Short mmCIF file of C-alpha atoms in Angstrom, two decimals:
data_model
loop_
_atom_site.label_atom_id
_atom_site.label_comp_id
_atom_site.label_asym_id
_atom_site.label_seq_id
_atom_site.Cartn_x
_atom_site.Cartn_y
_atom_site.Cartn_z
CA MET W 1 0.21 0.08 -0.12
CA THR W 2 1.26 3.54 -1.00
CA ILE W 3 1.77 5.64 1.68
CA SER W 4 0.71 9.19 1.27
CA TYR W 5 3.10 11.60 3.26
CA ARG W 6 1.07 14.71 3.08
CA ASP W 7 -1.27 13.10 5.72
CA VAL W 8 1.09 12.19 8.20
CA SER W 9 2.98 13.88 10.55
CA PRO W 10 7.05 14.59 9.51
CA HIS W 11 8.07 12.16 12.70
CA ASP W 12 6.32 9.54 10.46
CA PHE W 13 8.52 10.12 7.40
CA PRO W 14 11.21 7.86 6.71
CA GLN W 15 13.76 8.94 9.09
CA VAL W 16 17.85 8.99 8.08
CA TRP W 17 18.42 6.95 11.39
CA GLN W 18 16.04 4.22 9.67
CA ARG W 19 18.37 4.10 6.89
CA PRO W 20 15.48 3.98 4.40
CA SER W 21 16.11 2.84 0.83
CA PHE W 22 16.50 5.18 -1.97
CA GLY W 23 13.04 4.59 -3.70
CA GLU W 24 11.28 5.29 -0.64
CA LEU W 25 12.95 8.54 0.45
CA LEU W 26 12.59 9.82 -3.35
CA THR W 27 8.81 9.01 -2.94
CA CYS W 28 8.77 11.06 0.34
CA LEU W 29 10.40 13.87 -1.10
CA LYS W 30 8.59 14.05 -4.13
CA GLN W 31 5.41 14.43 -2.40
CA LEU W 32 6.41 17.07 -0.50
CA HIS W 33 6.97 19.63 -3.35
CA ILE W 34 4.91 22.68 -2.81
CA GLU W 35 3.23 24.19 -6.08
CA PRO W 36 3.57 27.93 -6.87
CA PRO W 37 0.97 29.74 -5.58
CA ILE W 38 -1.51 31.53 -8.01
CA TRP W 39 -3.69 33.20 -5.20
CA ASN W 40 -7.29 31.71 -6.74
CA ALA W 41 -8.56 28.81 -4.56
CA ALA W 42 -11.19 28.08 -7.36
CA ALA W 43 -8.74 27.05 -9.81
CA LEU W 44 -6.05 25.05 -7.93
CA ARG W 45 -5.21 21.64 -9.28
CA GLY W 46 -6.21 18.59 -7.29
CA GLY W 47 -2.56 17.37 -7.15
CA ALA W 48 -1.10 20.31 -5.88
CA LEU W 49 0.60 20.50 -2.54
CA LEU W 50 0.34 24.00 -1.32
CA GLU W 51 1.52 26.01 1.43
CA ASP W 52 -1.76 26.77 3.29
CA GLN W 53 -2.83 22.99 3.08
CA GLU W 54 0.25 21.73 4.53
CA THR W 55 0.36 24.01 7.66
CA THR W 56 -3.12 22.64 8.71
CA ALA W 57 -1.53 19.08 8.43
CA ARG W 58 2.04 19.50 10.05
CA SER W 59 4.34 21.56 11.77
CA ARG W 60 6.00 23.41 8.87
CA ARG W 61 8.99 23.63 11.46
CA ASP W 62 9.16 19.85 11.50
CA VAL W 63 8.71 19.73 7.63
CA ILE W 64 11.79 22.10 6.97
CA ALA W 65 14.23 20.43 9.92
CA TYR W 66 13.49 16.77 8.02
CA LEU W 67 14.65 18.11 5.29
CA ALA W 68 17.75 19.66 6.44
CA SER W 69 18.44 16.32 8.38
CA ILE W 70 18.66 14.44 4.71
CA VAL W 71 20.77 17.20 3.09
CA SER W 72 23.29 17.20 5.94
CA ASN W 73 23.43 13.43 6.09
CA SER W 74 25.93 11.70 4.13
CA LEU W 75 23.91 8.75 3.31
CA GLN W 76 26.43 6.03 3.46
CA TRP W 77 23.90 3.14 3.44
CA ILE W 78 22.91 4.34 -0.30
CA GLU W 79 25.91 2.60 -2.30
CA ASP W 80 25.28 4.49 -5.59
CA ASP W 81 26.29 8.07 -5.67
CA ASP W 82 24.01 8.97 -8.53
CA GLN W 83 21.14 8.02 -6.23
CA LYS W 84 22.34 9.83 -3.31
CA GLU W 85 22.89 13.03 -5.57
CA ALA W 86 19.22 12.76 -6.61
CA ILE W 87 18.16 12.67 -2.91
CA TRP W 88 19.95 15.60 -1.76
CA GLU W 89 18.75 17.47 -4.96
CA GLU W 90 15.11 16.67 -4.26
CA ALA W 91 15.37 17.54 -0.62
CA SER W 92 17.22 20.75 -1.30
CA ARG W 93 14.40 21.88 -4.11
CA CYS W 94 12.02 21.23 -1.38
CA LEU W 95 13.51 22.94 1.27
CA SER W 96 14.06 26.01 -1.08
CA GLN W 97 10.33 26.13 -1.90
CA ARG W 98 9.87 26.88 1.83
CA CYS W 99 12.38 30.05 1.92
CA GLY W 100 10.40 32.48 0.38
CA ARG W 101 10.31 33.62 -3.10
CA ALA W 102 13.73 35.14 -2.96
CA GLY W 103 15.31 31.88 -1.82
CA MET W 104 13.50 29.70 -4.62
CA GLY W 105 14.84 29.01 -8.02
CA ALA W 106 13.11 29.28 -11.40
CA MET W 107 9.31 28.43 -11.68
CA THR W 108 6.56 28.26 -13.91
CA ARG W 109 3.18 29.24 -12.95
CA LYS W 110 -0.26 28.70 -14.86
CA TRP W 111 -2.79 31.46 -14.56
CA PRO W 112 -6.62 30.65 -15.00
CA PHE W 113 -9.05 33.42 -16.31
CA PRO W 114 -12.47 32.42 -16.44
CA ASN W 115 -13.33 35.24 -19.16
CA ASN W 116 -16.95 34.66 -19.27
CA ASP W 117 -17.63 31.88 -21.98
CA ASP W 118 -14.22 31.83 -23.48
CA PRO W 119 -11.54 30.57 -20.32
CA PHE W 120 -8.12 30.65 -20.86
CA GLU W 121 -4.61 30.07 -18.71
CA LEU W 122 -1.39 32.13 -19.35
CA VAL W 123 1.79 30.16 -18.73
CA VAL W 124 4.64 32.52 -17.03
CA ARG W 125 8.00 31.82 -16.39
CA GLU W 126 9.90 33.22 -13.24
CA PRO W 127 13.75 33.10 -13.47
CA PRO W 128 15.64 32.87 -10.21
CA ILE W 129 15.62 36.49 -8.31
CA THR W 130 19.02 37.67 -8.07
CA GLY W 131 20.38 41.16 -7.09
CA ASP W 132 18.05 43.65 -8.47
CA SER W 133 16.16 41.58 -11.23
CA LEU W 134 12.64 42.41 -9.10
CA GLY W 135 11.01 42.05 -12.71
CA HIS W 136 11.64 38.80 -13.04
CA LYS W 137 8.86 37.96 -10.26
CA THR W 138 5.12 37.85 -10.86
CA TRP W 139 3.42 40.37 -8.10
CA GLY W 140 0.48 39.79 -6.97
CA SER W 141 -0.73 43.09 -8.04
CA SER W 142 -0.39 42.17 -11.36
CA PHE W 143 -2.71 39.38 -11.07
CA LEU W 144 -5.06 41.46 -8.68
CA MET W 145 -5.31 44.12 -11.56
CA ALA W 146 -5.76 41.64 -14.27
CA GLN W 147 -8.59 40.11 -12.09
CA LEU W 148 -10.03 43.67 -13.14
CA LEU W 149 -9.95 43.76 -16.88
CA ASP W 150 -13.22 42.56 -17.46
CA SER W 151 -14.86 44.82 -15.38
CA LEU W 152 -13.12 47.85 -16.52
CA LYS W 153 -13.78 46.79 -20.36
CA SER W 154 -17.66 46.88 -19.57
CA GLY W 155 -17.19 49.77 -17.22
CA PRO W 156 -14.78 53.09 -17.12
CA LEU W 157 -12.96 52.00 -20.33
CA ALA W 158 -16.24 50.91 -22.36
CA HIS W 159 -15.83 54.16 -24.25
CA LEU W 160 -12.56 52.80 -25.25
CA LEU W 161 -12.96 48.68 -25.61
CA SER W 162 -16.70 48.54 -26.53
CA SER W 163 -17.14 46.18 -29.62
CA ASP W 164 -18.92 49.22 -31.54
CA ARG W 165 -15.86 51.15 -30.79
CA GLN W 166 -14.83 53.45 -33.83
CA GLU W 167 -11.38 52.93 -33.58
CA ILE W 168 -9.08 50.39 -32.22
CA PRO W 169 -7.05 51.62 -28.99
CA THR W 170 -3.56 51.48 -28.76
CA VAL W 171 -2.14 49.94 -25.11
CA LEU W 172 0.87 50.19 -23.23
CA GLU W 173 2.23 48.40 -20.23
CA LEU W 174 4.87 49.95 -18.12
CA GLY W 175 7.25 47.82 -16.23
CA SER W 176 5.61 44.52 -17.60
CA GLY W 177 8.09 42.35 -15.74
CA THR W 178 6.72 38.98 -16.46
CA GLY W 179 4.33 40.28 -18.84
CA LEU W 180 1.27 38.64 -16.74
CA LEU W 181 -0.85 42.10 -16.77
CA GLY W 182 -0.45 43.17 -20.46
CA ILE W 183 -0.47 39.51 -21.99
CA ALA W 184 -3.87 38.98 -20.06
CA ALA W 185 -5.01 42.44 -21.27
CA ALA W 186 -4.40 41.71 -24.99
CA ALA W 187 -6.32 38.25 -24.45
CA ILE W 188 -9.43 39.72 -22.57
CA TRP W 189 -9.87 43.54 -24.03
CA GLN W 190 -8.95 41.68 -27.52
CA VAL W 191 -6.62 44.23 -28.50
CA GLY W 192 -2.93 44.92 -29.58
CA VAL W 193 -0.88 45.72 -26.12
CA VAL W 194 2.73 46.65 -26.15
CA LEU W 195 4.70 45.62 -22.98
CA SER W 196 7.76 46.85 -21.76
CA ASP W 197 10.60 46.89 -18.92
CA LEU W 198 13.94 47.58 -18.44
CA PRO W 199 16.47 46.02 -21.14
CA ASP W 200 17.63 43.24 -18.66
CA ILE W 201 14.12 42.09 -18.02
CA MET W 202 12.85 41.82 -21.94
CA PRO W 203 14.77 38.44 -22.48
CA ASN W 204 12.20 36.74 -20.08
CA LEU W 205 9.38 39.11 -20.96
CA ASP W 206 9.61 38.21 -24.45
CA TYR W 207 10.03 34.52 -24.10
CA ASN W 208 6.64 34.68 -21.93
CA ILE W 209 4.91 36.69 -24.92
CA GLU W 210 5.85 33.92 -27.35
CA GLN W 211 4.92 31.14 -24.87
CA ASN W 212 1.49 32.90 -24.75
CA ARG W 213 1.17 34.18 -28.34
CA SER W 214 -1.02 31.78 -29.73
CA THR W 215 -3.56 31.82 -26.78
CA VAL W 216 -3.99 35.54 -27.02
CA GLU W 217 -4.42 35.89 -30.82
CA GLN W 218 -6.87 33.22 -30.93
CA LEU W 219 -8.87 35.29 -28.54
CA GLY W 220 -8.28 38.29 -30.96
CA GLY W 221 -5.71 39.82 -29.20
CA GLY W 222 -2.05 40.94 -30.30
CA LEU W 223 1.39 41.04 -28.45
CA SER W 224 4.40 43.14 -29.25
CA SER W 225 7.25 44.56 -26.88
CA GLY W 226 10.14 46.93 -26.68
CA ALA W 227 12.80 47.76 -24.06
CA LEU W 228 11.36 51.44 -22.24
CA VAL W 229 13.63 52.93 -19.41
CA TRP W 230 11.78 55.70 -17.85
CA GLY W 231 13.01 59.22 -18.08
CA ALA W 232 15.50 57.56 -20.52
CA GLN W 233 16.15 59.75 -23.89
CA ASP W 234 17.42 56.81 -26.18
CA ASN W 235 14.46 54.05 -25.71
CA ALA W 236 13.25 51.55 -28.41
CA THR W 237 12.20 53.31 -31.78
CA ARG W 238 8.65 52.09 -31.02
CA PHE W 239 8.65 54.70 -28.00
CA SER W 240 10.10 57.61 -30.17
CA HIS W 241 6.90 58.74 -31.59
CA GLU W 242 5.62 59.96 -28.08
CA ASP W 243 2.06 60.54 -27.34
CA ARG W 244 0.17 57.95 -28.89
CA PHE W 245 -1.36 55.28 -26.30
CA SER W 246 -5.03 55.79 -25.44
CA ILE W 247 -4.40 53.18 -22.66
CA ILE W 248 -1.47 52.79 -20.10
CA LEU W 249 -1.66 49.90 -17.30
CA ALA W 250 1.09 49.89 -14.45
CA ALA W 251 1.26 47.90 -11.76
CA ASP W 252 3.62 47.92 -8.66
CA GLY W 253 5.92 50.70 -10.43
CA ILE W 254 6.16 52.93 -7.36
CA TYR W 255 8.17 51.48 -4.31
CA ASP W 256 11.67 53.97 -4.50
CA ASP W 257 11.71 57.47 -3.86
CA GLU W 258 12.21 58.44 -7.68
CA HIS W 259 9.73 56.46 -8.91
CA PRO W 260 6.64 58.81 -8.74
CA ALA W 261 8.46 61.32 -10.73
CA LEU W 262 9.81 58.63 -13.30
CA LEU W 263 6.39 56.70 -13.77
CA SER W 264 4.20 60.14 -14.08
CA SER W 265 6.62 61.44 -16.79
CA ALA W 266 6.77 58.05 -18.58
CA ILE W 267 2.90 58.17 -18.76
CA HIS W 268 2.89 61.89 -19.81
CA THR W 269 5.20 61.26 -22.41
CA GLN W 270 3.54 58.23 -23.83
CA LEU W 271 -0.21 58.89 -23.20
CA LEU W 272 -2.43 60.15 -26.01
CA ASP W 273 -2.93 63.80 -25.60
CA ASN W 274 -7.41 62.92 -25.63
CA PRO W 275 -9.70 63.60 -23.14
CA GLU W 276 -10.86 59.90 -23.62
CA SER W 277 -7.31 58.44 -23.11
CA ARG W 278 -6.72 56.50 -19.78
CA ALA W 279 -3.93 55.34 -17.60
CA ILE W 280 -5.08 52.61 -14.93
CA ILE W 281 -2.37 52.24 -12.01
CA MET W 282 -2.23 49.62 -9.06
CA VAL W 283 0.52 49.79 -6.14
CA PRO W 284 0.77 47.73 -3.25
CA ILE W 285 0.14 49.80 -0.14
CA ARG W 286 3.09 47.81 1.69
CA ASP W 287 3.96 50.92 4.38
CA HIS W 288 3.34 54.41 5.17
CA ILE W 289 6.34 55.21 2.78
CA THR W 290 3.99 53.50 0.22
CA ARG W 291 1.34 55.94 0.97
CA ARG W 292 3.65 59.08 0.75
CA LEU W 293 4.93 57.92 -2.52
CA ILE W 294 1.49 57.47 -3.93
CA ALA W 295 0.51 60.97 -2.85
CA GLU W 296 3.73 62.10 -4.57
CA PHE W 297 2.69 60.45 -7.67
CA GLN W 298 -0.89 61.82 -8.00
CA ALA W 299 0.59 65.02 -7.21
CA ARG W 300 2.99 64.81 -10.16
CA MET W 301 0.35 63.43 -12.46
CA SER W 302 -1.80 66.91 -12.22
CA GLU W 303 0.74 69.00 -12.74
CA GLY W 304 2.33 67.28 -15.83
CA THR W 305 1.85 68.19 -19.43
CA LEU W 306 -1.58 66.68 -19.58
CA SER W 307 -2.51 67.61 -16.43
CA LEU W 308 -4.12 63.79 -15.68
CA ALA W 309 -6.68 63.98 -12.79
CA THR W 310 -7.71 61.14 -10.46
CA LEU W 311 -11.05 60.03 -11.87
CA GLU W 312 -11.63 57.00 -9.67
CA GLU W 313 -9.39 55.52 -6.96
CA HIS W 314 -10.11 52.24 -4.79
CA VAL W 315 -8.47 49.85 -2.49
CA LEU W 316 -8.48 46.26 -3.03
CA THR W 317 -6.91 43.46 -0.88
CA GLY W 318 -5.09 40.34 -2.74
CA GLN W 319 -2.35 38.11 -1.94
CA ASP W 320 1.43 37.77 -3.05
CA ASP W 321 4.17 35.51 -1.79
CA TRP W 322 6.86 37.85 -0.99
CA GLY W 323 7.98 37.84 2.82
CA ASP W 324 10.03 35.49 4.66
CA ASP W 325 9.87 31.93 5.09
CA THR W 326 7.22 31.62 7.70
CA ASN W 327 4.44 33.45 6.03
CA GLN W 328 4.66 32.84 1.99
CA SER W 329 1.52 33.71 0.96
CA ASN W 330 0.39 37.38 2.42
CA LEU W 331 -2.65 39.64 2.20
CA VAL W 332 -1.16 43.03 0.77
CA GLU W 333 -3.63 46.12 0.56
CA CYS W 334 -3.39 47.94 -3.32
CA TRP W 335 -4.38 51.25 -4.09
CA TRP W 336 -5.48 51.43 -7.85
CA ALA W 337 -6.62 54.42 -9.74
CA ILE W 338 -7.78 55.85 -13.09
CA PHE W 339 -6.36 58.73 -14.51
CA GLY W 340 -7.73 61.22 -17.24
CA THR W 341 -7.64 64.45 -18.53
CA LEU W 342 -11.52 64.60 -17.45
CA ARG W 343 -11.49 66.51 -14.07
CA LEU W 344 -14.06 64.36 -12.40
CA ARG W 345 -14.63 64.26 -8.62
CA ALA W 346 -12.68 61.02 -7.33
CA SER W 347 -14.76 57.96 -6.26
CA ARG W 348 -13.89 55.80 -3.27
CA LEU W 349 -15.05 52.46 -2.63
CA PRO W 350 -14.78 50.32 0.53
CA THR W 351 -12.04 47.55 0.55
CA THR W 352 -12.96 44.59 -0.88
CA ILE W 353 -11.19 41.00 -0.44
CA VAL W 354 -10.49 39.31 -3.72
#
């Protein structure tokens, strides 16, 4: 009878002092893998072992201690060196999955979108996060904002995205990162979207674009990309013709002191000077510093060349997996707003859990 190690205490796992066989150890370790979270409980696949499920079944600290005991053991009773390496590799992988997103290696996540009668799934690769390569992570605000796309299409952006529109809108995403938001927008809005980010982020962004291109095109959208450094004068040729995008998207682009000025400048440069143009921005409210940066950003948007007003602003609560090793799935409040040249009184809605 095959044992399901997901249902037993870590103390009942095959212990190194018992000198378990290679097969027994490998079976246990493979069952301890954690699938990357997608923050959508309804779409979890049956075989996935997720962090919130694991913590209800056993002490997470005991699991980490168990994995560490294998990594640090010489496994002398296993004679085949290749089998030893396989065990250490599996245990190390399981251990890294419990050390927070920054400690994990490359991963691929599959993001489901109900999309009314045309459900689809986007496959997004995230390379290891090293140095300042934060654009290699799919941030929770990107998925949270992507979940708003359908309601934006039928609501605040209906004048641009309705099926009887006179002109096809041009859409730009700033700071695309792994591309989840921009790719989803192309699919749900059935328009062409230009995704952009720093040159170092572009190779992975372009890879994800190609991985999802057929899905997007089957739904009626299109994808293209280009390197765009906010505030720089030597960006890709496609951005040299300024003042051309009727919709601009940006998620989680404000977290350093220089970002309010840089992001607002990029929007003022690239947004079409038209009363119907809109910029939709989402920013996680991580601390009081973020609140200050958001306020500064709003002020700079109103003072720029287009004098963009906050037409709507709201707060939603989503999830993210950026944190320490004791809390991999964190709730995070996100401020989001719609900017345009029409000076309407901003509306505020109660916080909503998504």
